Tab-separated table of C-alpha atoms and ligand atoms in Angstrom:
chain	number	residue	atom	x	y	z
A	1	MET	CA	-8.527	-25.795	-0.022
A	2	GLN	CA	-5.572	-27.294	1.779
A	3	SER	CA	-6.314	-30.161	4.152
A	4	TRP	CA	-3.945	-30.249	7.106
A	5	PRO	CA	-2.692	-33.531	8.587
A	6	GLU	CA	-4.081	-34.702	11.930
A	7	TRP	CA	-0.703	-34.489	13.680
A	8	LEU	CA	-0.259	-30.784	12.973
A	9	PRO	CA	-1.398	-28.555	15.835
A	10	ILE	CA	-2.393	-25.692	13.552
A	11	ARG	CA	-4.582	-22.975	15.039
A	12	GLU	CA	-8.227	-23.735	14.494
A	13	ASP	CA	-8.989	-20.289	13.124
A	14	LEU	CA	-6.360	-20.823	10.393
A	15	LEU	CA	-7.729	-24.162	9.137
A	16	ASN	CA	-9.508	-22.557	6.198
A	17	ALA	CA	-7.173	-19.612	5.726
A	18	LYS	CA	-5.312	-18.911	2.486
A	19	PRO	CA	-1.916	-17.183	2.279
A	20	TYR	CA	-2.190	-13.607	1.018
A	21	GLY	CA	-1.053	-12.804	-2.434
A	22	ALA	CA	-1.844	-12.167	-6.026
A	23	PRO	CA	-0.898	-15.037	-8.298
A	24	GLN	CA	2.761	-14.633	-9.343
A	25	ILE	CA	2.360	-15.822	-12.929
A	26	ASP	CA	5.129	-15.544	-15.467
A	27	VAL	CA	3.562	-13.525	-18.285
A	28	ALA	CA	4.762	-10.898	-20.736
A	29	VAL	CA	2.823	-7.996	-19.231
A	30	LYS	CA	2.523	-7.895	-15.436
A	31	LEU	CA	0.214	-5.139	-14.267
A	32	ASN	CA	-1.068	-6.653	-11.039
A	33	THR	CA	0.970	-5.528	-8.033
A	34	ASN	CA	1.275	-1.746	-8.340
A	35	GLU	CA	5.051	-1.567	-8.560
A	36	ASN	CA	6.888	1.145	-10.432
A	37	PRO	CA	7.666	-0.537	-13.803
A	38	TYR	CA	10.998	1.205	-14.335
A	39	PRO	CA	14.205	-0.351	-12.985
A	40	VAL	CA	16.556	1.344	-10.517
A	41	PRO	CA	18.571	4.044	-12.382
A	42	SER	CA	22.214	3.188	-13.001
A	43	ALA	CA	23.591	5.994	-10.793
A	44	VAL	CA	21.618	4.607	-7.842
A	45	LYS	CA	22.672	1.098	-8.739
A	46	ALA	CA	26.333	2.116	-8.541
A	47	ARG	CA	25.861	3.703	-5.110
A	48	ILE	CA	24.033	0.648	-3.804
A	49	GLU	CA	26.825	-1.615	-5.034
A	50	LYS	CA	29.373	0.514	-3.252
A	51	GLN	CA	27.501	0.697	0.071
A	52	VAL	CA	26.539	-2.962	0.065
A	53	SER	CA	30.048	-3.979	-0.811
A	54	ALA	CA	31.450	-1.876	2.051
A	55	SER	CA	29.046	-3.429	4.523
A	56	ILE	CA	29.924	-7.017	3.630
A	57	ASP	CA	32.944	-6.736	5.914
A	58	SER	CA	30.662	-6.324	8.895
A	59	LEU	CA	28.245	-9.144	8.087
A	60	ASN	CA	29.685	-11.235	10.922
A	61	ARG	CA	28.115	-8.691	13.289
A	62	TYR	CA	24.478	-7.900	13.952
A	63	PRO	CA	23.198	-4.749	12.255
A	64	ASP	CA	22.424	-1.471	14.007
A	65	ARG	CA	19.411	-2.657	15.965
A	66	ASP	CA	17.704	0.701	15.905
A	67	ALA	CA	18.660	1.573	12.319
A	68	ILE	CA	19.314	5.135	13.448
A	69	GLN	CA	21.122	6.326	10.342
A	70	LEU	CA	18.420	4.961	8.077
A	71	ARG	CA	15.621	6.431	10.176
A	72	GLN	CA	17.412	9.780	10.091
A	73	ALA	CA	17.652	9.539	6.295
A	74	LEU	CA	13.925	8.800	6.102
A	75	ALA	CA	13.235	11.800	8.354
A	76	SER	CA	15.310	13.988	6.025
A	77	TYR	CA	13.307	12.736	3.065
A	78	VAL	CA	10.053	13.590	4.853
A	79	ASN	CA	11.359	17.023	5.883
A	80	SER	CA	12.537	17.954	2.425
A	81	SER	CA	10.073	16.260	0.112
A	82	VAL	CA	6.922	14.899	1.778
A	83	LEU	CA	6.232	17.872	4.040
A	84	PRO	CA	8.833	20.510	3.156
A	85	GLY	CA	9.937	22.510	6.175
A	86	SER	CA	8.957	19.940	8.780
A	87	LYS	CA	11.477	18.993	11.448
A	88	PHE	CA	11.136	15.303	12.098
A	89	ASP	CA	14.117	13.239	13.188
A	90	SER	CA	14.872	9.565	13.752
A	91	LYS	CA	12.734	9.549	16.924
A	92	ASN	CA	9.657	10.203	14.775
A	93	ILE	CA	10.382	7.427	12.299
A	94	TRP	CA	9.996	3.678	12.519
A	95	ALA	CA	11.386	1.500	9.724
A	96	ALA	CA	10.819	-2.175	8.976
A	97	ASN	CA	10.818	-4.777	6.233
A	98	GLY	CA	8.040	-3.297	4.155
A	99	SER	CA	5.144	-1.276	5.452
A	100	ASN	CA	3.366	-4.556	6.092
A	101	GLU	CA	5.784	-5.221	8.933
A	102	VAL	CA	5.186	-1.697	10.222
A	103	LEU	CA	1.443	-2.383	10.163
A	104	GLN	CA	1.943	-5.651	12.010
A	105	SER	CA	3.974	-3.882	14.693
A	106	ILE	CA	1.178	-1.362	15.121
A	107	PHE	CA	-1.285	-4.178	15.783
A	108	LEU	CA	1.191	-5.786	18.188
A	109	ALA	CA	1.872	-2.637	20.164
A	110	PHE	CA	-1.618	-1.194	20.417
A	111	GLY	CA	-4.393	-3.298	21.740
A	112	GLY	CA	-8.067	-3.725	21.373
A	113	ARG	CA	-10.484	-3.310	18.539
A	114	SER	CA	-9.727	-2.080	15.080
A	115	VAL	CA	-11.810	-0.725	12.248
A	116	GLY	CA	-11.132	-0.184	8.567
A	117	PHE	CA	-12.968	0.257	5.290
A	118	HIS	CA	-14.110	-1.942	2.450
A	119	PRO	CA	-12.974	-2.179	-0.274
A	120	SER	CA	-9.518	-1.221	0.894
A	121	TYR	CA	-6.116	-2.781	1.459
A	122	SER	CA	-6.874	-6.327	2.559
A	123	MET	CA	-3.689	-6.774	4.606
A	124	HIS	CA	-5.068	-4.542	7.359
A	125	SER	CA	-7.792	-7.070	8.152
A	126	LEU	CA	-5.575	-10.079	7.404
A	127	ILE	CA	-2.875	-8.998	9.837
A	128	ALA	CA	-5.583	-8.353	12.441
A	129	LYS	CA	-6.892	-11.865	11.859
A	130	THR	CA	-3.517	-13.572	12.262
A	131	LEU	CA	-3.039	-11.667	15.536
A	132	LEU	CA	-6.532	-12.613	16.766
A	133	ARG	CA	-7.715	-9.004	16.769
A	134	SER	CA	-11.219	-7.900	15.918
A	135	PHE	CA	-11.407	-5.854	12.727
A	136	ASN	CA	-14.698	-4.312	11.639
A	137	GLN	CA	-15.057	-3.028	8.119
A	138	ILE	CA	-17.169	-0.046	7.163
A	139	ALA	CA	-18.418	-0.145	3.574
A	140	LEU	CA	-17.463	2.701	1.274
A	141	THR	CA	-20.379	4.231	-0.682
A	142	ASP	CA	-21.370	3.045	-4.189
A	143	THR	CA	-18.921	5.591	-5.571
A	144	PHE	CA	-16.175	4.391	-3.192
A	145	GLU	CA	-16.262	7.413	-0.890
A	146	VAL	CA	-16.000	7.386	2.899
A	147	ASP	CA	-19.477	7.818	4.395
A	148	LEU	CA	-18.394	10.278	7.072
A	149	ASP	CA	-21.594	10.307	9.153
A	150	LEU	CA	-21.805	6.527	9.214
A	151	THR	CA	-18.100	6.284	10.121
A	152	LEU	CA	-18.239	8.852	12.918
A	153	GLU	CA	-21.292	7.117	14.349
A	154	HIS	CA	-19.443	3.816	14.263
A	155	ILE	CA	-16.348	5.281	15.931
A	156	GLU	CA	-18.367	6.939	18.683
A	157	ARG	CA	-20.209	3.702	19.382
A	158	ASP	CA	-17.258	1.281	19.128
A	159	LYS	CA	-14.391	3.495	20.278
A	160	PRO	CA	-11.836	1.414	18.368
A	161	GLU	CA	-8.210	1.683	19.498
A	162	LEU	CA	-7.116	1.592	15.862
A	163	LEU	CA	-8.788	3.047	12.772
A	164	PHE	CA	-7.130	2.324	9.410
A	165	ILE	CA	-7.618	4.431	6.331
A	166	THR	CA	-5.745	4.218	3.034
A	167	THR	CA	-5.197	7.263	0.837
A	168	PRO	CA	-4.976	7.096	-2.120
A	169	ASN	CA	-7.067	4.018	-1.458
A	170	ASN	CA	-6.115	0.625	-2.806
A	171	PRO	CA	-7.863	-0.810	-4.897
A	172	THR	CA	-9.894	2.242	-5.950
A	173	GLY	CA	-7.092	4.796	-6.363
A	174	LYS	CA	-9.251	7.523	-4.822
A	175	SER	CA	-7.782	9.929	-2.283
A	176	VAL	CA	-9.559	10.597	0.977
A	177	SER	CA	-9.819	14.358	1.477
A	178	LEU	CA	-7.753	15.972	4.235
A	179	GLY	CA	-11.012	17.330	5.655
A	180	VAL	CA	-12.332	13.799	6.166
A	181	ILE	CA	-9.015	12.630	7.628
A	182	GLU	CA	-8.999	15.519	10.077
A	183	LYS	CA	-12.513	14.641	11.312
A	184	LEU	CA	-11.599	10.975	11.707
A	185	LEU	CA	-8.490	11.985	13.613
A	186	LYS	CA	-10.457	14.215	15.995
A	187	SER	CA	-12.939	11.442	16.593
A	188	GLN	CA	-10.197	8.877	17.281
A	189	SER	CA	-8.249	11.144	19.618
A	190	SER	CA	-11.395	12.045	21.582
A	191	HIS	CA	-11.573	8.510	23.015
A	192	GLY	CA	-7.853	7.755	23.084
A	193	GLY	CA	-7.567	5.794	19.844
A	194	LEU	CA	-5.110	6.111	16.976
A	195	LEU	CA	-5.745	6.872	13.316
A	196	ILE	CA	-3.444	4.942	10.993
A	197	VAL	CA	-3.170	6.544	7.556
A	198	ASP	CA	-1.680	4.198	4.966
A	199	GLU	CA	-0.054	6.378	2.315
A	200	ALA	CA	1.626	3.625	0.286
A	201	TYR	CA	0.897	5.640	-2.875
A	202	GLY	CA	1.542	9.070	-1.361
A	203	GLU	CA	4.171	10.134	-3.908
A	204	PHE	CA	1.642	9.766	-6.730
A	205	SER	CA	-1.020	11.798	-4.982
A	206	SER	CA	-1.851	15.408	-5.756
A	207	GLN	CA	-2.939	15.824	-2.138
A	208	MET	CA	-0.734	16.835	0.798
A	209	SER	CA	0.336	14.112	3.220
A	210	ALA	CA	-1.657	13.595	6.424
A	211	ILE	CA	1.696	13.972	8.218
A	212	SER	CA	0.785	17.673	8.415
A	213	PHE	CA	-1.748	16.823	11.175
A	214	LEU	CA	0.959	15.476	13.500
A	215	GLU	CA	1.609	18.980	14.696
A	216	GLU	CA	-1.891	19.394	16.102
A	217	SER	CA	-2.639	15.813	17.159
A	218	PRO	CA	-0.496	13.014	18.584
A	219	SER	CA	-3.101	10.332	17.746
A	220	LEU	CA	-1.863	9.784	14.206
A	221	VAL	CA	0.460	7.295	12.541
A	222	VAL	CA	1.258	7.732	8.850
A	223	VAL	CA	2.620	4.616	7.156
A	224	ARG	CA	4.579	4.857	3.911
A	225	THR	CA	6.794	2.621	1.809
A	226	LEU	CA	9.603	2.518	-0.732
A	227	SER	CA	7.805	-0.319	-2.569
A	228	LYS	CA	5.665	1.696	-4.937
A	229	ALA	CA	6.749	5.124	-6.226
A	230	PHE	CA	10.404	4.529	-5.253
A	231	ALA	CA	10.779	1.547	-7.593
A	232	PHE	CA	12.277	-0.353	-4.676
A	233	ALA	CA	9.793	-3.113	-3.828
A	234	GLY	CA	12.491	-5.802	-3.791
A	235	THR	CA	14.366	-4.137	-0.938
A	236	ARG	CA	11.415	-4.392	1.464
A	237	LEU	CA	11.418	-1.121	3.297
A	238	GLY	CA	8.473	0.672	4.832
A	239	TYR	CA	8.254	3.283	7.563
A	240	ALA	CA	5.947	5.086	9.921
A	241	VAL	CA	5.961	8.764	10.850
A	242	ALA	CA	4.507	9.573	14.265
A	243	ARG	CA	5.114	11.224	17.621
A	244	SER	CA	8.129	9.773	19.431
A	245	GLU	CA	5.932	8.063	22.063
A	246	VAL	CA	4.266	6.029	19.328
A	247	ILE	CA	7.658	5.052	17.911
A	248	ASP	CA	8.891	4.062	21.399
A	249	ALA	CA	5.885	1.745	21.705
A	250	LEU	CA	6.669	0.130	18.343
A	251	THR	CA	10.228	-0.508	19.544
A	252	LEU	CA	8.786	-2.751	22.280
A	253	VAL	CA	7.394	-5.270	19.802
A	254	ARG	CA	10.049	-5.363	17.110
A	255	LEU	CA	12.119	-8.486	16.681
A	256	PRO	CA	15.776	-7.895	17.547
A	257	TYR	CA	17.869	-6.797	14.565
A	258	HIS	CA	14.838	-6.975	12.290
A	259	LEU	CA	16.376	-4.805	9.571
A	260	GLY	CA	19.376	-6.543	8.068
A	261	THR	CA	22.683	-4.820	7.356
A	262	LEU	CA	22.210	-5.163	3.590
A	263	THR	CA	18.681	-3.750	3.700
A	264	GLN	CA	19.887	-0.763	5.696
A	265	ALA	CA	22.840	-0.175	3.364
A	266	THR	CA	20.689	-0.500	0.241
A	267	ALA	CA	17.994	1.853	1.485
A	268	LEU	CA	20.554	4.403	2.685
A	269	ALA	CA	22.221	4.455	-0.717
A	270	ALA	CA	18.866	4.932	-2.391
A	271	LEU	CA	17.738	7.732	-0.087
A	272	GLU	CA	20.941	9.707	-0.615
A	273	GLU	CA	19.530	10.934	-3.915
A	274	TYR	CA	15.883	10.033	-3.634
A	275	GLY	CA	14.982	12.287	-6.548
A	276	GLU	CA	16.574	9.829	-8.949
A	277	LEU	CA	14.343	7.012	-7.777
A	278	LEU	CA	11.246	9.179	-7.962
A	279	ALA	CA	12.124	10.501	-11.412
A	280	ASP	CA	9.527	8.379	-13.204
A	281	VAL	CA	6.563	9.347	-11.017
A	282	GLU	CA	5.418	12.110	-13.410
A	283	ARG	CA	5.806	9.829	-16.389
A	284	ILE	CA	3.653	7.188	-14.686
A	285	LYS	CA	0.998	9.790	-13.848
A	286	ASP	CA	0.908	10.885	-17.504
A	287	SER	CA	0.519	7.257	-18.555
A	288	ARG	CA	-2.296	6.857	-16.039
A	289	LYS	CA	-4.150	9.760	-17.627
A	290	PHE	CA	-3.644	8.243	-21.057
A	291	VAL	CA	-4.858	4.782	-20.013
A	292	ALA	CA	-7.870	6.263	-18.174
A	293	ALA	CA	-8.881	8.214	-21.281
A	294	GLU	CA	-8.565	5.086	-23.439
A	295	LEU	CA	-10.695	3.070	-21.005
A	296	LEU	CA	-13.360	5.773	-21.139
A	297	LYS	CA	-13.358	5.513	-24.933
A	298	LEU	CA	-14.276	1.856	-24.451
A	299	LYS	CA	-17.300	3.077	-22.450
A	300	LEU	CA	-15.861	1.639	-19.260
A	301	ASP	CA	-16.441	3.156	-15.858
A	302	VAL	CA	-13.086	4.458	-14.542
A	303	ILE	CA	-12.692	5.562	-10.937
A	304	GLU	CA	-10.673	8.763	-10.678
A	305	SER	CA	-7.220	7.744	-9.517
A	306	ASP	CA	-4.589	9.603	-7.519
A	307	ALA	CA	-2.216	6.610	-7.609
A	308	ASN	CA	-0.317	4.446	-10.120
A	309	PHE	CA	-3.213	2.136	-10.926
A	310	LEU	CA	-6.786	2.313	-12.165
A	311	PHE	CA	-9.922	0.642	-10.897
A	312	PHE	CA	-12.428	0.180	-13.676
A	313	GLY	CA	-15.804	-1.418	-14.232
A	314	GLY	CA	-18.654	-1.117	-16.694
A	315	PHE	CA	-17.960	-4.460	-18.382
A	316	GLY	CA	-20.716	-6.194	-16.427
A	317	GLU	CA	-24.469	-5.960	-16.235
A	318	ASN	CA	-25.107	-2.404	-17.382
A	319	ASN	CA	-22.899	-2.681	-20.392
A	320	SER	CA	-24.824	-2.655	-23.677
A	321	GLY	CA	-22.120	-4.655	-25.461
A	322	ARG	CA	-20.651	-7.978	-24.407
A	323	GLN	CA	-20.905	-8.603	-20.677
A	324	PHE	CA	-18.216	-10.047	-18.471
A	325	ARG	CA	-17.861	-10.993	-14.886
A	326	SER	CA	-14.630	-9.734	-13.292
A	327	GLY	CA	-13.072	-13.194	-13.232
A	328	GLU	CA	-13.940	-13.816	-16.896
A	329	LEU	CA	-12.407	-10.589	-18.102
A	330	TRP	CA	-9.355	-11.178	-15.910
A	331	GLN	CA	-8.895	-14.633	-17.486
A	332	ALA	CA	-9.464	-13.358	-21.037
A	333	LEU	CA	-6.671	-10.806	-20.503
A	334	LEU	CA	-4.401	-13.451	-19.002
A	335	ASP	CA	-5.043	-15.649	-22.053
A	336	ARG	CA	-3.569	-12.765	-24.062
A	337	GLY	CA	-0.499	-12.503	-21.809
A	338	VAL	CA	-1.696	-9.608	-19.649
A	339	LEU	CA	-1.942	-10.111	-15.895
A	340	ILE	CA	-4.034	-7.584	-13.959
A	341	ARG	CA	-5.758	-7.882	-10.561
A	342	ASP	CA	-9.153	-9.192	-9.589
A	343	VAL	CA	-9.466	-7.936	-6.017
A	344	GLY	CA	-12.803	-9.628	-5.419
A	345	VAL	CA	-15.058	-6.618	-6.008
A	346	GLU	CA	-17.520	-7.947	-8.606
A	347	GLY	CA	-17.873	-5.699	-11.618
A	348	TYR	CA	-14.434	-4.133	-11.248
A	349	LEU	CA	-10.799	-4.920	-11.972
A	350	ARG	CA	-7.582	-3.112	-11.062
A	351	VAL	CA	-4.735	-2.471	-13.476
A	352	THR	CA	-1.302	-1.136	-12.544
A	353	ILE	CA	0.157	1.483	-14.866
A	354	GLY	CA	3.147	-0.054	-16.617
A	355	ARG	CA	5.601	1.133	-19.236
A	356	GLU	CA	4.041	2.805	-22.281
A	357	LYS	CA	4.434	-0.342	-24.362
A	358	GLU	CA	2.845	-2.543	-21.677
A	359	ASN	CA	-0.108	-0.180	-21.360
A	360	GLU	CA	-0.611	-0.354	-25.130
A	361	ILE	CA	-0.591	-4.147	-25.067
A	362	PHE	CA	-3.126	-4.163	-22.213
A	363	LEU	CA	-5.400	-1.709	-24.049
A	364	ALA	CA	-5.146	-3.609	-27.324
A	365	ALA	CA	-6.040	-6.884	-25.593
A	366	LEU	CA	-8.962	-5.234	-23.820
A	367	ARG	CA	-10.269	-3.652	-27.049
A	368	GLU	CA	-10.086	-7.004	-28.750
A	369	ILE	CA	-11.911	-8.813	-25.940
A	370	LEU	CA	-14.671	-6.216	-25.514
A	371	THR	CA	-15.431	-5.857	-29.194
A	372	LEU	CA	-15.316	-9.569	-30.108
A	373	ASP	CA	-18.746	-10.824	-31.096
B	402	PLP	C1	1.492	-2.234	-1.451
B	402	PLP	C2	0.851	-1.703	-0.232
B	402	PLP	C3	1.459	-1.810	1.023
B	402	PLP	C4	2.617	-2.720	1.280
B	402	PLP	O1	3.778	-2.325	1.001
B	402	PLP	P1	5.157	-2.952	1.479
B	402	PLP	O2	5.838	-1.750	1.976
B	402	PLP	O3	5.717	-3.514	0.241
B	402	PLP	O4	4.932	-3.966	2.534
B	402	PLP	C5	0.876	-1.206	2.112
B	402	PLP	N1	-0.289	-0.558	1.982
B	402	PLP	C6	-0.929	-0.465	0.807
B	402	PLP	C7	-2.217	0.266	0.726
B	402	PLP	C8	-0.387	-1.053	-0.335
B	402	PLP	O5	-1.058	-1.005	-1.482
């Protein structure tokens, strides 16, 4: 743990805090942060170069503060691909440097208590903590499902202003059914709260986006990102889809000119032909099915995934062969040049689906470790 010097007036509640983040270790096979493993296609690369180059001339000026053109492009993407036939425009879209910044703005704009689930995306509670907000976590069941009765009871008792749910969930990969989301939304709107649906892995999911509920209820914010399926994590661009009143509220808390000219130009170039960036989604889903089947052959317990990663266990106590704790298995893989993610749920590890060759190396290392006497 870091010890802070006396002279530093750091906030007391941060004294024992650790910065978020998976270890960024330089290894041959990196399957720990759920990115798309394929690089930006060359046609997109050429367009980005052109747009960025054209915008260099205006770098002496601040960017479009409201990023209208970019938000319109995101709305067009939603209307044509996420929820075909919908009619959102820039007023329904907020964009920021990664969906993490969008999430932070949501906490800044909307007050009070917040509730989420566990295990789920840890940044929801971490952002709440840095902003001195309460954040209660409701445990998922043993099979990582939402316990609907327990959750509704909690919501009715606590009346949280913000309820966060992630679908497909990270780290489990499981989708939350639209039926469950609809009930949570009704419950939140009945006391004037908001439901925040984090769909960072939406493009991999076989389920329709929760955006479809915006027509019947205003109490919904759907947060998405270009960091995962779009193979665009380095750009840092996330967005929210919501009723215009919600977006207006987010505008109140944004930092001026938060989205740089180059970020806007890069994202615009990418969204022009979004299909090219999403071209590898099917390939990744096929690889996921392959890796899941191979893990099952090793008698591991694999949670059904609707995303680009797998959460697996069965290497611990109940395993008849060699037994590992999560941290031990994680280290044994790292010793063989394969970095996956230990999210702190004992008995389970998470692996991102990589290129075919990377998946093979991961599986070979795992086979070797689990069958060593
Ligand atoms: C990766 C991830 C994000 C963060 O994405 P950025 O847009 O890169 O900030 C948000 N939510 C979940 C559930 C994620 O897994």
